[in-house]
């Protein structure tokens, strides 16, 4: 059991060192479940776990700041960073190892909603401009160009 506990700790430490915190946390969980009697190994595993979760907490806090900044400046790139940042966080740690998964997903949902609102506003401006262009082509007897523009509107800007 001591050897097994030591193996779990070494695997967790190597996972952490290799930039695979999810693998490291999985290994710590295996230790807690399979050989929880070795207090020395448990102590080492708890240190690894605490350090990884502190890093994770720092990453989630940075995503929260990115969201707040993106909301303040209404920057599409900031919202994109939050959406992709949460995806990367989950990929790196694994869903079961994200300490506040619901909070991270709530950040992502909020960022996605803001992205949709920004895109909808952009689409409306484009749609208005292109409808005016199609009308202008119609008024100068250019039905082929008018159809080209109305087809583009129908394919790319309707329902957005």
PDB file of C-alpha atoms in Angstrom:
ATOM      1  CA  UNK A   1       0.000   0.000   0.000  1.00  0.00           C
ATOM      2  CA  UNK A   2       2.882   2.366   0.716  1.00  0.00           C
ATOM      3  CA  UNK A   3       4.335   1.681  -2.713  1.00  0.00           C
ATOM      4  CA  UNK A   4       0.949   2.189  -4.332  1.00  0.00           C
ATOM      5  CA  UNK A   5       0.469   5.447  -2.418  1.00  0.00           C
ATOM      6  CA  UNK A   6       3.942   6.606  -3.426  1.00  0.00           C
ATOM      7  CA  UNK A   7       3.211   5.776  -7.055  1.00  0.00           C
ATOM      8  CA  UNK A   8       0.039   7.868  -6.944  1.00  0.00           C
ATOM      9  CA  UNK A   9       1.918  10.820  -5.454  1.00  0.00           C
ATOM     10  CA  UNK A  10       4.748  10.558  -7.999  1.00  0.00           C
ATOM     11  CA  UNK A  11       2.288  10.310 -10.890  1.00  0.00           C
ATOM     12  CA  UNK A  12       0.364  13.309  -9.556  1.00  0.00           C
ATOM     13  CA  UNK A  13       3.566  15.328  -9.180  1.00  0.00           C
ATOM     14  CA  UNK A  14       4.724  14.424 -12.683  1.00  0.00           C
ATOM     15  CA  UNK A  15       1.302  15.310 -14.126  1.00  0.00           C
ATOM     16  CA  UNK A  16       1.489  18.682 -12.471  1.00  0.00           C
ATOM     17  CA  UNK A  17       5.077  19.244 -13.647  1.00  0.00           C
ATOM     18  CA  UNK A  18       4.102  18.287 -17.212  1.00  0.00           C
ATOM     19  CA  UNK A  19       1.262  20.835 -17.289  1.00  0.00           C
ATOM     20  CA  UNK A  20      -1.484  18.250 -16.894  1.00  0.00           C
ATOM     21  CA  UNK A  21      -3.263  19.322 -13.717  1.00  0.00           C
ATOM     22  CA  UNK A  22      -6.373  17.285 -14.525  1.00  0.00           C
ATOM     23  CA  UNK A  23      -4.328  14.093 -14.647  1.00  0.00           C
ATOM     24  CA  UNK A  24      -2.613  15.075 -11.396  1.00  0.00           C
ATOM     25  CA  UNK A  25      -5.934  15.705  -9.627  1.00  0.00           C
ATOM     26  CA  UNK A  26      -7.290  12.379 -10.915  1.00  0.00           C
ATOM     27  CA  UNK A  27      -4.267  10.644  -9.442  1.00  0.00           C
ATOM     28  CA  UNK A  28      -4.733  12.400  -6.092  1.00  0.00           C
ATOM     29  CA  UNK A  29      -8.362  11.264  -6.090  1.00  0.00           C
ATOM     30  CA  UNK A  30      -7.242   7.680  -6.749  1.00  0.00           C
ATOM     31  CA  UNK A  31      -4.887   7.939  -3.781  1.00  0.00           C
ATOM     32  CA  UNK A  32      -7.649   9.235  -1.502  1.00  0.00           C
ATOM     33  CA  UNK A  33      -9.978   6.443  -2.621  1.00  0.00           C
ATOM     34  CA  UNK A  34      -7.606   3.482  -2.769  1.00  0.00           C
ATOM     35  CA  UNK A  35      -4.953   3.927  -0.072  1.00  0.00           C
ATOM     36  CA  UNK A  36      -6.013   6.692   2.299  1.00  0.00           C
ATOM     37  CA  UNK A  37      -4.105   5.164   5.221  1.00  0.00           C
ATOM     38  CA  UNK A  38      -0.647   6.474   4.342  1.00  0.00           C
ATOM     39  CA  UNK A  39      -0.578   9.856   6.092  1.00  0.00           C
ATOM     40  CA  UNK A  40       2.754  10.916   4.553  1.00  0.00           C
ATOM     41  CA  UNK A  41       1.494  10.277   1.004  1.00  0.00           C
ATOM     42  CA  UNK A  42      -1.814  11.950   1.834  1.00  0.00           C
ATOM     43  CA  UNK A  43       0.008  15.008   3.097  1.00  0.00           C
ATOM     44  CA  UNK A  44       2.078  15.266  -0.089  1.00  0.00           C
ATOM     45  CA  UNK A  45      -1.011  14.714  -2.232  1.00  0.00           C
ATOM     46  CA  UNK A  46      -2.923  17.417  -0.368  1.00  0.00           C
ATOM     47  CA  UNK A  47      -0.109  19.899  -1.030  1.00  0.00           C
ATOM     48  CA  UNK A  48      -0.193  19.058  -4.756  1.00  0.00           C
ATOM     49  CA  UNK A  49      -3.983  19.317  -4.807  1.00  0.00           C
ATOM     50  CA  UNK A  50      -4.007  22.653  -2.976  1.00  0.00           C
ATOM     51  CA  UNK A  51      -1.388  24.146  -5.307  1.00  0.00           C
ATOM     52  CA  UNK A  52      -3.267  22.996  -8.416  1.00  0.00           C
ATOM     53  CA  UNK A  53      -6.591  24.291  -7.131  1.00  0.00           C
ATOM     54  CA  UNK A  54      -4.958  27.622  -6.224  1.00  0.00           C
ATOM     55  CA  UNK A  55      -3.725  27.902  -9.828  1.00  0.00           C
ATOM     56  CA  UNK A  56      -7.183  27.003 -11.071  1.00  0.00           C
ATOM     57  CA  UNK A  57      -8.755  29.630  -8.828  1.00  0.00           C
ATOM     58  CA  UNK A  58      -6.348  32.226 -10.212  1.00  0.00           C
ATOM     59  CA  UNK A  59      -7.338  31.288 -13.768  1.00  0.00           C
ATOM     60  CA  UNK A  60     -11.064  31.557 -12.984  1.00  0.00           C
ATOM     61  CA  UNK A  61     -10.501  34.946 -11.323  1.00  0.00           C
ATOM     62  CA  UNK A  62      -8.649  36.132 -14.453  1.00  0.00           C
ATOM     63  CA  UNK A  63     -11.591  35.027 -16.599  1.00  0.00           C
ATOM     64  CA  UNK A  64     -13.940  36.930 -14.300  1.00  0.00           C
ATOM     65  CA  UNK A  65     -11.788  40.061 -14.689  1.00  0.00           C
ATOM     66  CA  UNK A  66     -11.737  39.579 -18.478  1.00  0.00           C
ATOM     67  CA  UNK A  67     -15.533  39.385 -18.481  1.00  0.00           C
ATOM     68  CA  UNK A  68     -15.881  42.510 -16.353  1.00  0.00           C
ATOM     69  CA  UNK A  69     -13.447  44.390 -18.592  1.00  0.00           C
ATOM     70  CA  UNK A  70     -15.187  43.189 -21.748  1.00  0.00           C
ATOM     71  CA  UNK A  71     -18.539  44.313 -20.328  1.00  0.00           C
ATOM     72  CA  UNK A  72     -17.154  47.717 -19.415  1.00  0.00           C
ATOM     73  CA  UNK A  73     -15.553  48.318 -22.821  1.00  0.00           C
ATOM     74  CA  UNK A  74     -17.989  46.115 -24.789  1.00  0.00           C
ATOM     75  CA  UNK A  75     -15.149  44.346 -26.557  1.00  0.00           C
ATOM     76  CA  UNK A  76     -15.949  41.272 -28.603  1.00  0.00           C
ATOM     77  CA  UNK A  77     -12.420  39.923 -28.119  1.00  0.00           C
ATOM     78  CA  UNK A  78     -12.801  39.974 -24.346  1.00  0.00           C
ATOM     79  CA  UNK A  79     -15.981  37.936 -24.512  1.00  0.00           C
ATOM     80  CA  UNK A  80     -14.308  35.521 -26.933  1.00  0.00           C
ATOM     81  CA  UNK A  81     -11.416  35.109 -24.470  1.00  0.00           C
ATOM     82  CA  UNK A  82     -13.824  34.201 -21.684  1.00  0.00           C
ATOM     83  CA  UNK A  83     -15.724  31.652 -23.789  1.00  0.00           C
ATOM     84  CA  UNK A  84     -12.548  29.972 -25.022  1.00  0.00           C
ATOM     85  CA  UNK A  85     -10.871  30.343 -21.615  1.00  0.00           C
ATOM     86  CA  UNK A  86     -13.592  28.331 -19.896  1.00  0.00           C
ATOM     87  CA  UNK A  87     -13.350  25.671 -22.622  1.00  0.00           C
ATOM     88  CA  UNK A  88      -9.584  25.503 -22.109  1.00  0.00           C
ATOM     89  CA  UNK A  89      -9.989  25.343 -18.328  1.00  0.00           C
ATOM     90  CA  UNK A  90     -12.357  22.382 -18.615  1.00  0.00           C
ATOM     91  CA  UNK A  91     -10.099  20.671 -21.164  1.00  0.00           C
ATOM     92  CA  UNK A  92      -7.051  21.164 -18.939  1.00  0.00           C
ATOM     93  CA  UNK A  93      -8.575  20.061 -15.636  1.00  0.00           C
ATOM     94  CA  UNK A  94     -11.527  17.906 -16.687  1.00  0.00           C
ATOM     95  CA  UNK A  95     -15.098  18.723 -15.676  1.00  0.00           C
ATOM     96  CA  UNK A  96     -14.930  16.692 -12.477  1.00  0.00           C
ATOM     97  CA  UNK A  97     -11.825  18.592 -11.339  1.00  0.00           C
ATOM     98  CA  UNK A  98     -13.039  22.159 -11.860  1.00  0.00           C
ATOM     99  CA  UNK A  99     -13.788  23.252  -8.333  1.00  0.00           C
ATOM    100  CA  UNK A 100     -16.533  25.757  -9.275  1.00  0.00           C
ATOM    101  CA  UNK A 101     -17.723  24.304 -12.565  1.00  0.00           C
ATOM    102  CA  UNK A 102     -21.133  25.967 -12.287  1.00  0.00           C
ATOM    103  CA  UNK A 103     -19.502  29.360 -11.744  1.00  0.00           C
ATOM    104  CA  UNK A 104     -17.127  28.906 -14.680  1.00  0.00           C
ATOM    105  CA  UNK A 105     -19.974  27.802 -16.943  1.00  0.00           C
ATOM    106  CA  UNK A 106     -22.037  30.800 -15.802  1.00  0.00           C
ATOM    107  CA  UNK A 107     -19.180  33.090 -16.908  1.00  0.00           C
ATOM    108  CA  UNK A 108     -19.150  31.367 -20.275  1.00  0.00           C
ATOM    109  CA  UNK A 109     -22.934  31.632 -20.718  1.00  0.00           C
ATOM    110  CA  UNK A 110     -22.852  35.327 -19.878  1.00  0.00           C
ATOM    111  CA  UNK A 111     -20.006  35.932 -22.340  1.00  0.00           C
ATOM    112  CA  UNK A 112     -21.837  33.979 -25.077  1.00  0.00           C
ATOM    113  CA  UNK A 113     -24.993  36.002 -24.512  1.00  0.00           C
ATOM    114  CA  UNK A 114     -23.052  39.237 -24.877  1.00  0.00           C
ATOM    115  CA  UNK A 115     -21.376  37.924 -28.054  1.00  0.00           C
ATOM    116  CA  UNK A 116     -24.788  37.143 -29.525  1.00  0.00           C
ATOM    117  CA  UNK A 117     -26.030  40.626 -28.669  1.00  0.00           C
ATOM    118  CA  UNK A 118     -22.968  42.238 -30.278  1.00  0.00           C
ATOM    119  CA  UNK A 119     -23.310  40.062 -33.376  1.00  0.00           C
ATOM    120  CA  UNK A 120     -27.039  40.760 -33.653  1.00  0.00           C
ATOM    121  CA  UNK A 121     -26.402  44.517 -33.557  1.00  0.00           C
ATOM    122  CA  UNK A 122     -23.722  44.132 -36.225  1.00  0.00           C
ATOM    123  CA  UNK A 123     -25.993  41.998 -38.387  1.00  0.00           C
ATOM    124  CA  UNK A 124     -28.817  44.520 -38.124  1.00  0.00           C
ATOM    125  CA  UNK A 125     -26.569  47.328 -39.397  1.00  0.00           C
ATOM    126  CA  UNK A 126     -25.345  45.138 -42.264  1.00  0.00           C
ATOM    127  CA  UNK A 127     -28.877  43.984 -43.057  1.00  0.00           C
ATOM    128  CA  UNK A 128     -30.218  47.544 -43.202  1.00  0.00           C
ATOM    129  CA  UNK A 129     -27.391  48.637 -45.490  1.00  0.00           C
ATOM    130  CA  UNK A 130     -27.802  45.651 -47.805  1.00  0.00           C
ATOM    131  CA  UNK A 131     -31.601  45.982 -47.994  1.00  0.00           C
ATOM    132  CA  UNK A 132     -31.093  49.606 -49.085  1.00  0.00           C
ATOM    133  CA  UNK A 133     -28.563  48.422 -51.676  1.00  0.00           C
ATOM    134  CA  UNK A 134     -30.980  45.771 -53.009  1.00  0.00           C
ATOM    135  CA  UNK A 135     -33.725  48.406 -53.241  1.00  0.00           C
ATOM    136  CA  UNK A 136     -31.361  50.692 -55.149  1.00  0.00           C
ATOM    137  CA  UNK A 137     -30.528  47.907 -57.619  1.00  0.00           C
ATOM    138  CA  UNK A 138     -34.242  47.274 -58.082  1.00  0.00           C
ATOM    139  CA  UNK A 139     -34.971  50.941 -58.781  1.00  0.00           C
ATOM    140  CA  UNK A 140     -32.311  51.082 -61.567  1.00  0.00           C
ATOM    141  CA  UNK A 141     -33.564  47.875 -63.211  1.00  0.00           C
ATOM    142  CA  UNK A 142     -30.689  45.611 -62.124  1.00  0.00           C
ATOM    143  CA  UNK A 143     -32.689  42.519 -61.079  1.00  0.00           C
ATOM    144  CA  UNK A 144     -29.686  40.173 -61.199  1.00  0.00           C
ATOM    145  CA  UNK A 145     -27.717  42.310 -58.739  1.00  0.00           C
ATOM    146  CA  UNK A 146     -30.815  42.847 -56.617  1.00  0.00           C
ATOM    147  CA  UNK A 147     -31.351  39.064 -56.439  1.00  0.00           C
ATOM    148  CA  UNK A 148     -27.683  38.504 -55.559  1.00  0.00           C
ATOM    149  CA  UNK A 149     -27.948  40.896 -52.607  1.00  0.00           C
ATOM    150  CA  UNK A 150     -31.340  39.595 -51.394  1.00  0.00           C
ATOM    151  CA  UNK A 151     -30.069  35.996 -51.602  1.00  0.00           C
ATOM    152  CA  UNK A 152     -27.033  36.964 -49.510  1.00  0.00           C
ATOM    153  CA  UNK A 153     -29.318  38.584 -46.931  1.00  0.00           C
ATOM    154  CA  UNK A 154     -31.530  35.487 -46.839  1.00  0.00           C
ATOM    155  CA  UNK A 155     -28.557  33.112 -46.432  1.00  0.00           C
ATOM    156  CA  UNK A 156     -26.417  35.058 -43.999  1.00  0.00           C
ATOM    157  CA  UNK A 157     -28.430  37.699 -42.147  1.00  0.00           C
ATOM    158  CA  UNK A 158     -31.957  36.349 -41.643  1.00  0.00           C
ATOM    159  CA  UNK A 159     -32.747  34.999 -38.219  1.00  0.00           C
ATOM    160  CA  UNK A 160     -29.533  36.266 -36.646  1.00  0.00           C
TER     161      UNK A 160
END
